[in-house]
Amino acid sequence: MVDYDAALGYLGSLGKYQAAQVAMIWLIVFPGNFHMLSMPFIGARVSHHCAIPESQAAGLQPEDACVLNYSLPWTYDQTTETFSPSSCLRYDVSVYELGNLSCPLMRDTTENRTEKPCDAGWLYDRQQYKSSIFMEFDLVCENQALNNLAQAMYMLGVLIGSIGFGQLSDIIGRKKTMFLAIFVQVVFGVATIFAPNYAAFVIFRLIVGGGVLGAFLSGFVIVTELVGADKRTLVGTLLQAAFSTANIALAGIAYAVRDWRTLQLVVSVPNIAMLFFWWFVGESPRWLLSKDRDEEAEAIVRKAAKMNGVTIPEEVYSTKVQRAEKEPVDEKRYSAIDLVRTPNMAKMSVVVFLNWLVVTMVFYGLALNTSSLAGDDYLNFFISGAVDIVAYFIAVFAIEYFGRRKPHVSLMLIGGIACIITPFLAPPFLAQNLNAISVTTSMIGKFGITSAFTIIYIWTVEMYPTVVRNVGIGASSMWARVGGIISPFVQLSDQAWGPLPYLIFGALSVVAGLAALLLPETLGVPLPDTLEEGENFGK
C-alpha cells in the first residue's frame, strides 16, 4: 500500500494538487453559508400595527394619520421623546365613527376606551423589506418568539447534521457525504421557497441546516487530511473564512433582493452548480487507506505527483509496512465519560465545553443581530463579515507567537467587554449622530469572539490525549451547537430591556475567558497520548 505521509515528503505539504482541491472544496462549501446567515433578512422584523378594516369601509386610506391617531393606542417614550402606536392592540371603532372624524386629530395617550387585539391582521412597514416570514406568517405579539425559534430549529438541524453526516463520512467516505449534503441543501433549500406555512418553513430549514454542516465538516476533513501537518491550520482557517466571505456577499445580495422567497431562491441555486464538482474532487487518501482501498489511494497520489511535477519512488507505493506495525492499536473503546472520569481531565473538559458553548452562542448572536445596531442593516452586515476575515488570520498569527492561552483569554475579555458597553453607546444613551461608535464597539466584540472561536478549536485538538481526541472534539462540537440553539432565545431578552442580550453575551464571554486561565498551554509542548498523560497534562 502507499505510504501517504512518505508521499507528502515528495508532494509537499500544500502542492498544486492539494491547493486545487482546497480551492474547489472552498467553493463547494461557500454557498451553504448563505443559509446559515440569511435569517436576519428572510426573517426581518419591521414596525407594524393593527389593520383597521373599518377605515376602508369609511372611504379612508389605511395609513391615514387621522385614522391611526383615533383607532390605535399610542404611547409616549420619554427617553426617545417619540410617540409609537401599539403593535398588538387597537380601539373598538365603527365605520360611522371613522366616517365622521374631525381631522386633523391629535393623538391621545390618556383616553380610556375599549381596546381589543388585532382581529383583522396587521399592516407592516415595507419600505426596506418587501416581505419576510415575520410579515407573511404574522410572527408578532404572542407569536414573536417564533421568529427566534426558526433560527434555533435551524441550529438544531446543524447539531443533527454534525452527528449524522459526521458518522456517515467515516462509513461511505468524505467525498460522497459532502455531495450528499450539498444535494440535501439543494432539495430542501428550494423547497423552503414554497413553504406554505410557518411549520413547513421551520422543518425545511432544519433539514437545510443539517446539510450545510454536513458539507462543511466533510470538506474540512478532506482538506486537513490531504495536506501536511504544518498546513492544516492554514487550510482549516481558509475553509472557515468561507463563512465570513459569504457574510460579505450576502449583504450585497440581500440589499438587491428584498423579498424573502426570491432571496431564498438566489441563495439556494448556486448549490446546484456545486454538484458538478463531483468529477473533479478526489476522495481523502487517508480514508481510502483506512478502508483498505489501496489502489484508489495510490491512483490519487500518482495523479497528485503528476500535477505537482514530482517523481515519487516506487517503494513509497509498495511499502510492506502493516498498519498494526506503524502504530500500536488501542483496542479499548473510549466514550465521552472518559473526558470527565478523572479530576484534571474533568476540570479541563468543563472549561473547554463552556468556552465552546459561549463562543458559539455569542458568535451567532452578534452575526445574526446586526439589524439591532444603529445605522444601516446592510452596511453593518458587510462590516461584520469583513471583521471576521481579519480575525481569523490574526488568531493564527497570534497563537504561533504567543501560545494559545494568552491570546484566547485576552480576545474573550476584549470581546466580552466590547459587548457590554456597545448598547450604551447608541440611542437613547447617545445622540443619533454618534451611531458609528456603537457599531465600532460591536465589531470589536465580533473580532474578539471570532478570533477566540478559531483558537479554541485548535487548542482543544491539542489538549485532549490521542485516545480521546476525536471524542473530545465531538463532545465540544455538541456543546457548540447547544450554544447556537440558545443564542436566538438570548436575543429575545431585548423585549424585557434593549441592552440585555449584549450584556448576557458580554458577561458570559468574560466568565468563559477567565475560566480558560485554568487550561494548559500547548504551544511547543509534547501532546498527551494516553488518558494517564492527559490527566497529568498541565499539572
XYZ file of C-alpha atoms in Angstrom:
539
model
C 0.000 0.000 0.000
C 1.048 3.610 -0.481
C 2.589 5.417 2.479
C 0.788 8.768 2.268
C 2.950 10.519 4.869
C 6.051 9.494 2.932
C 4.415 10.633 -0.297
C 3.839 14.079 1.205
C 7.602 14.396 1.543
C 7.729 14.493 -2.272
C 4.365 16.162 -2.985
C 4.920 18.932 -0.447
C 2.554 19.862 2.353
C 0.499 22.036 0.004
C 1.437 21.329 -3.603
C -0.517 22.238 -6.736
C -2.847 19.241 -6.463
C -3.689 19.874 -2.800
C -4.126 23.614 -3.439
C -6.518 22.915 -6.320
C -8.543 20.509 -4.158
C -8.684 23.024 -1.291
C -9.847 25.746 -3.696
C -12.621 23.552 -5.129
C -13.844 22.450 -1.705
C -13.804 26.088 -0.575
C -16.121 26.912 -3.488
C -18.318 23.907 -2.736
C -18.965 24.820 0.908
C -19.153 28.584 0.279
C -22.827 28.870 -0.860
C -24.103 26.827 2.079
C -23.077 29.615 4.424
C -25.750 31.834 2.867
C -28.368 29.626 4.527
C -26.596 29.934 7.876
C -26.627 33.725 7.709
C -29.817 34.626 5.847
C -32.254 34.745 8.760
C -31.763 38.481 9.537
C -33.147 39.160 6.046
C -35.675 36.402 5.390
C -36.991 36.837 8.927
C -36.576 40.625 9.078
C -38.614 42.331 11.787
C -40.270 45.606 10.843
C -42.537 48.099 12.575
C -46.211 47.178 12.417
C -49.623 47.949 13.845
C -53.133 46.558 13.747
C -55.032 46.763 10.479
C -58.146 48.966 10.646
C -60.577 47.480 8.084
C -63.279 49.982 9.084
C -61.201 52.780 7.535
C -61.638 51.412 4.002
C -65.364 50.914 4.567
C -65.477 54.562 5.574
C -63.692 55.580 2.357
C -60.376 56.403 4.078
C -56.834 55.163 3.437
C -55.474 52.537 5.897
C -52.449 54.710 6.720
C -54.417 57.944 7.083
C -52.842 59.750 10.055
C -56.220 60.812 11.375
C -57.477 57.209 11.319
C -54.379 55.882 13.074
C -54.462 58.589 15.733
C -58.073 57.739 16.548
C -58.004 53.936 16.119
C -54.762 52.920 17.856
C -53.497 53.331 21.421
C -50.356 55.465 21.359
C -47.599 55.599 23.937
C -45.005 58.281 24.568
C -41.406 57.247 25.222
C -39.807 59.914 27.408
C -36.313 58.576 26.713
C -36.516 58.891 22.935
C -39.216 61.610 23.040
C -41.278 59.849 20.395
C -44.822 58.524 20.046
C -45.424 54.976 18.841
C -48.645 53.067 18.109
C -49.433 49.801 19.859
C -48.312 46.735 17.908
C -50.869 44.347 19.342
C -53.947 46.365 20.356
C -56.455 48.678 18.707
C -59.563 50.547 19.762
C -63.006 49.166 19.026
C -64.145 51.657 16.374
C -67.060 51.738 13.952
C -67.328 52.786 10.332
C -69.648 55.596 11.427
C -67.085 56.988 13.872
C -64.304 56.993 11.292
C -66.554 58.497 8.628
C -67.328 61.444 10.886
C -63.890 62.231 12.258
C -62.882 65.858 12.556
C -59.397 65.888 11.113
C -56.627 66.670 11.824
C -56.870 64.747 15.109
C -54.244 64.800 17.844
C -53.046 61.587 19.468
C -54.469 60.969 22.902
C -52.339 58.726 25.140
C -54.641 59.033 28.139
C -58.108 58.400 26.689
C -59.918 55.471 28.338
C -61.559 53.492 25.542
C -62.278 49.851 24.815
C -59.208 48.033 23.456
C -59.101 44.714 21.619
C -56.481 42.521 19.903
C -55.612 42.890 16.224
C -58.557 40.845 14.972
C -58.116 41.888 11.324
C -54.385 41.286 10.983
C -51.523 43.754 10.780
C -50.089 46.365 8.478
C -46.306 46.246 8.084
C -43.749 48.857 7.120
C -42.495 47.554 3.757
C -40.188 50.437 2.867
C -36.997 48.430 3.491
C -38.210 44.830 3.182
C -40.951 43.872 0.741
C -41.609 40.638 2.595
C -40.209 38.352 5.288
C -41.520 35.372 7.208
C -42.131 37.816 10.070
C -44.699 39.598 7.906
C -46.037 36.670 5.894
C -46.676 34.379 8.864
C -47.562 37.202 11.322
C -44.844 36.357 13.853
C -45.879 39.216 16.108
C -47.320 39.787 19.588
C -47.805 36.396 21.276
C -46.090 34.715 18.288
C -42.977 36.921 18.228
C -40.794 34.196 19.786
C -41.436 32.012 16.724
C -39.068 34.154 14.659
C -36.240 33.252 17.036
C -37.456 29.656 17.234
C -36.970 29.351 13.463
C -33.256 30.136 13.834
C -32.973 27.867 16.887
C -34.501 24.991 14.915
C -32.035 25.654 12.107
C -29.211 25.317 14.636
C -30.803 22.098 15.893
C -30.539 20.859 12.312
C -26.868 21.843 12.377
C -26.445 19.744 15.521
C -28.192 16.754 13.945
C -26.157 17.166 10.763
C -22.871 17.286 12.671
C -23.690 13.925 14.254
C -25.353 12.172 11.317
C -23.139 13.311 8.464
C -20.037 13.068 10.658
C -20.635 9.369 11.227
C -21.673 8.843 7.616
C -18.392 10.285 6.330
C -16.487 7.610 8.239
C -18.672 4.915 6.643
C -19.144 5.897 2.990
C -16.325 8.429 2.625
C -15.793 12.170 2.877
C -16.496 12.937 -0.779
C -19.804 11.058 -1.033
C -21.006 12.551 2.241
C -20.112 16.080 1.162
C -22.012 15.837 -2.110
C -24.974 14.115 -0.460
C -25.141 17.033 1.980
C -24.998 19.502 -0.931
C -27.871 17.624 -2.601
C -29.887 17.912 0.625
C -29.240 21.669 0.622
C -30.450 21.965 -2.976
C -33.664 19.982 -2.475
C -34.774 21.485 0.821
C -33.359 24.948 0.138
C -35.622 25.147 -2.922
C -38.493 23.509 -1.010
C -38.262 26.323 1.560
C -39.235 28.804 -1.163
C -42.613 27.096 -1.453
C -43.228 26.666 2.293
C -46.990 27.231 2.684
C -46.842 27.930 6.423
C -44.517 28.507 9.341
C -44.300 24.815 10.335
C -43.166 23.757 6.852
C -40.655 26.604 6.760
C -39.090 25.514 10.056
C -38.904 21.841 9.057
C -37.275 22.611 5.697
C -34.787 24.979 7.326
C -33.898 22.368 9.947
C -33.017 19.876 7.207
C -31.047 22.520 5.294
C -29.066 23.230 8.474
C -28.066 19.573 8.675
C -26.956 19.634 5.042
C -24.903 22.817 5.467
C -22.852 21.467 8.342
C -22.600 18.020 6.762
C -20.964 19.532 3.684
C -18.660 21.751 5.719
C -17.444 19.034 8.079
C -16.798 16.575 5.251
C -14.937 19.214 3.242
C -12.978 20.287 6.321
C -11.836 16.710 6.944
C -10.810 16.231 3.296
C -8.590 19.314 3.190
C -6.967 18.656 6.577
C -6.281 15.005 5.692
C -4.931 15.952 2.272
C -2.194 18.392 3.320
C 0.834 18.098 5.580
C 0.527 18.646 9.320
C 2.189 22.070 9.080
C -0.519 23.323 6.681
C -3.614 22.002 8.451
C -4.214 25.161 10.467
C -3.889 27.278 7.326
C -6.307 25.286 5.163
C -8.733 24.866 8.070
C -8.753 28.619 8.604
C -9.244 29.222 4.875
C -12.297 26.975 4.914
C -13.692 28.797 7.948
C -13.131 32.076 6.096
C -15.725 30.923 3.546
C -18.321 31.707 6.226
C -17.264 35.335 6.529
C -16.829 35.754 2.776
C -20.431 34.596 2.394
C -21.364 37.127 5.061
C -19.908 39.925 2.935
C -21.523 38.675 -0.274
C -24.921 38.184 1.360
C -25.003 41.822 2.428
C -24.963 42.847 -1.239
C -27.394 40.136 -2.355
C -29.916 40.998 0.374
C -29.598 44.693 -0.462
C -30.624 43.927 -4.051
C -33.307 41.331 -3.206
C -35.893 42.488 -0.639
C -38.431 39.649 -0.992
C -37.690 36.640 1.241
C -38.791 33.913 -1.182
C -36.735 35.409 -4.015
C -33.759 35.742 -1.685
C -34.136 32.107 -0.640
C -34.090 31.112 -4.318
C -30.996 33.201 -5.033
C -29.015 31.658 -2.164
C -30.168 28.097 -2.983
C -29.468 27.971 -6.727
C -25.621 28.195 -6.523
C -25.546 24.826 -4.765
C -26.792 23.176 -7.960
C -23.585 24.207 -9.734
C -21.520 22.803 -6.858
C -22.795 19.289 -7.628
C -20.816 19.316 -10.903
C -17.541 19.374 -8.938
C -18.142 15.665 -8.260
C -15.968 14.780 -11.271
C -13.045 16.922 -10.108
C -12.830 16.431 -6.329
C -10.911 13.413 -5.063
C -11.581 11.289 -2.003
C -9.315 11.590 1.033
C -6.367 9.206 0.501
C -6.140 8.635 4.241
C -9.771 7.480 4.389
C -9.223 5.163 1.415
C -6.196 3.633 3.109
C -8.152 3.159 6.332
C -10.684 1.106 4.322
C -8.003 -0.994 2.562
C -8.799 0.660 -0.774
C -5.103 0.927 -1.541
C -5.344 1.040 -5.329
C -7.661 4.062 -5.277
C -5.391 5.861 -2.794
C -2.374 5.097 -4.982
C -4.172 6.472 -8.064
C -4.812 9.761 -6.260
C -1.196 10.035 -5.126
C 0.070 9.358 -8.684
C -2.319 11.993 -10.025
C -1.067 14.481 -7.426
C 2.558 13.679 -8.263
C 1.928 14.277 -11.967
C 0.148 17.585 -11.300
C 2.841 18.719 -8.845
C 5.563 17.755 -11.318
C 7.404 15.419 -8.941
C 8.539 11.794 -9.054
C 7.761 9.553 -6.122
C 9.932 6.425 -5.684
C 8.102 3.169 -6.300
C 8.895 1.913 -2.803
C 6.538 4.576 -1.413
C 3.728 2.968 -3.402
C 4.636 -0.592 -2.463
C 5.536 -0.320 1.216
C 5.017 -3.581 3.092
C 4.618 -1.926 6.481
C 1.417 -3.119 8.044
C -0.882 -0.694 9.803
C -0.537 -2.592 13.034
C 3.245 -2.140 12.850
C 3.049 1.563 12.089
C 1.337 2.471 15.343
C 0.051 0.457 18.272
C -3.665 -0.136 18.146
C -5.586 0.564 21.320
C -8.427 -1.940 21.290
C -10.370 -0.173 24.057
C -13.375 1.890 23.035
C -13.473 5.317 24.606
C -16.524 7.495 25.241
C -17.365 10.979 26.479
C -17.355 9.589 30.042
C -13.588 9.246 29.782
C -13.348 13.021 29.330
C -14.612 13.608 32.882
C -13.593 10.393 34.656
C -10.530 11.872 36.408
C -10.236 15.261 38.216
C -7.841 17.125 35.925
C -9.493 15.880 32.742
C -12.920 16.747 34.173
C -11.807 20.287 35.045
C -10.307 20.758 31.610
C -13.399 19.370 29.865
C -15.832 21.589 31.781
C -13.830 24.711 30.898
C -13.447 23.624 27.258
C -17.176 22.868 26.906
C -18.065 26.219 28.500
C -15.838 28.078 26.061
C -17.228 26.239 23.026
C -20.806 26.923 24.144
C -20.228 30.608 24.911
C -18.062 31.442 21.901
C -20.599 29.865 19.519
C -23.589 31.457 21.222
C -22.023 34.922 21.130
C -20.614 34.494 17.610
C -24.021 33.711 16.096
C -25.740 36.197 18.374
C -23.582 39.019 17.020
C -23.553 37.745 13.426
C -27.346 37.458 13.239
C -28.174 40.523 15.311
C -26.572 43.289 13.254
C -30.030 44.713 12.457
C -30.360 45.751 16.107
C -27.321 48.017 15.783
C -27.667 51.665 14.955
C -27.116 52.542 11.312
C -27.698 50.698 8.048
C -28.503 46.953 8.318
C -26.666 46.001 5.123
C -23.522 48.014 5.853
C -23.316 46.581 9.377
C -23.702 43.057 7.998
C -20.954 43.688 5.449
C -18.565 45.076 8.071
C -19.290 42.108 10.327
C -18.077 39.687 7.646
C -15.003 41.760 6.828
C -14.025 41.889 10.505
C -14.245 38.093 10.715
C -11.759 37.527 7.892
C -9.188 39.728 9.615
C -9.916 37.983 12.926
C -9.256 34.503 11.518
C -5.763 35.308 10.329
C -4.839 37.467 13.329
C -5.735 34.466 15.503
C -3.482 32.130 13.502
C -0.613 34.625 13.759
C -1.145 35.213 17.492
C -1.135 31.561 18.540
C 2.108 30.855 16.709
C 3.929 33.622 18.571
C 2.127 33.953 21.915
C 0.738 30.479 22.512
C -2.903 29.504 22.874
C -3.941 30.565 26.381
C -2.921 34.237 26.475
C -4.432 35.192 23.086
C -7.655 33.242 23.746
C -8.215 34.725 27.196
C -7.338 38.240 26.027
C -9.632 38.061 22.990
C -12.541 36.658 25.025
C -12.174 39.529 27.507
C -11.913 42.108 24.724
C -14.973 40.653 23.007
C -16.942 40.451 26.243
C -16.191 43.975 27.430
C -16.984 45.377 23.969
C -20.372 43.608 24.026
C -21.176 45.019 27.481
C -20.553 48.635 26.521
C -21.996 48.525 22.972
C -25.707 49.122 23.765
C -24.870 52.128 25.960
C -23.109 53.882 23.081
C -26.262 54.014 20.931
C -29.585 55.909 21.174
C -31.176 56.662 23.552
C -27.966 56.763 25.601
C -26.022 58.722 22.967
C -27.136 61.025 20.183
C -28.141 59.571 16.805
C -25.179 61.167 15.053
C -22.789 59.061 17.167
C -24.092 55.725 15.850
C -20.669 54.844 14.463
C -19.302 54.456 17.998
C -21.679 51.630 18.934
C -21.135 49.900 15.586
C -17.371 50.088 16.125
C -17.509 48.576 19.622
C -19.845 45.831 18.404
C -17.392 44.944 15.646
C -14.536 44.905 18.169
C -16.612 42.407 20.132
C -17.186 40.339 16.988
C -13.453 40.455 16.219
C -12.556 39.161 19.679
C -15.112 36.364 19.649
C -14.287 35.248 16.088
C -10.567 35.071 16.878
C -11.308 33.129 20.059
C -13.531 30.777 18.034
C -10.558 29.935 15.801
C -8.192 29.447 18.732
C -10.420 27.226 20.882
C -10.778 24.725 18.032
C -7.017 24.359 17.560
C -6.377 24.443 21.315
C -8.907 21.700 22.034
C -7.346 19.370 19.465
C -4.019 19.727 21.249
C -5.267 19.426 24.837
C -7.008 16.075 24.636
C -4.892 12.901 24.581
C -4.780 10.959 21.332
C -7.039 8.131 22.501
C -9.963 10.514 23.160
C -9.104 13.374 20.810
C -11.945 12.701 18.366
C -14.341 12.101 21.253
C -13.270 15.402 22.816
C -13.770 17.361 19.597
C -17.143 15.695 19.072
C -18.327 16.492 22.593
C -17.062 20.080 22.306
C -18.863 20.471 18.983
C -22.069 19.232 20.625
C -21.827 21.994 23.239
C -21.117 24.494 20.478
C -24.387 23.531 18.763
C -26.217 23.945 22.062
C -24.817 27.477 22.190
C -26.111 28.085 18.665
C -29.581 26.890 19.669
C -29.641 29.090 22.794
C -28.424 32.214 21.001
C -31.746 33.237 19.342
C -33.541 32.993 22.685
C -30.951 35.223 24.364
C -31.790 37.803 21.696
C -35.437 37.633 22.823
C -34.431 39.176 26.138
C -34.388 42.551 24.399
C -38.167 42.544 24.903
C -37.513 42.988 28.624
C -34.713 45.556 28.162
C -32.970 46.557 24.948
C -29.322 46.191 26.105
C -29.896 42.830 27.863
C -28.770 40.467 25.031
C -25.453 42.267 24.719
C -24.965 42.247 28.487
C -25.590 38.491 28.608
C -23.229 37.852 25.692
C -20.568 40.071 27.229
C -20.790 38.708 30.782
C -20.616 35.080 29.636
C -17.630 35.861 27.383
C -15.738 37.370 30.321
C -16.580 34.398 32.581
C -15.554 31.831 29.938
C -12.379 33.759 29.125
C -11.282 33.903 32.766
C -12.107 30.216 33.211
C -9.762 29.445 30.286
C -6.856 30.527 32.508
C -7.228 27.083 34.103
C -6.373 25.342 30.824
C -2.811 24.210 29.979
C -0.660 25.913 27.362
C 0.049 23.605 24.398
C 2.442 25.576 22.192
C 5.722 23.670 21.893
C 4.630 21.058 24.439
C 4.609 17.291 23.665
C 0.968 16.342 23.334
C -0.554 13.606 25.507
C -1.384 10.225 24.018
C -2.903 8.190 26.863
C -5.550 9.032 29.453
C -2.865 8.936 32.143
C -0.805 11.510 30.250
C -3.953 13.572 29.743
C -4.646 13.558 33.473
C -1.107 14.774 34.216
C -1.069 17.266 31.312
C -0.610 20.835 32.527
C -0.197 19.956 36.205
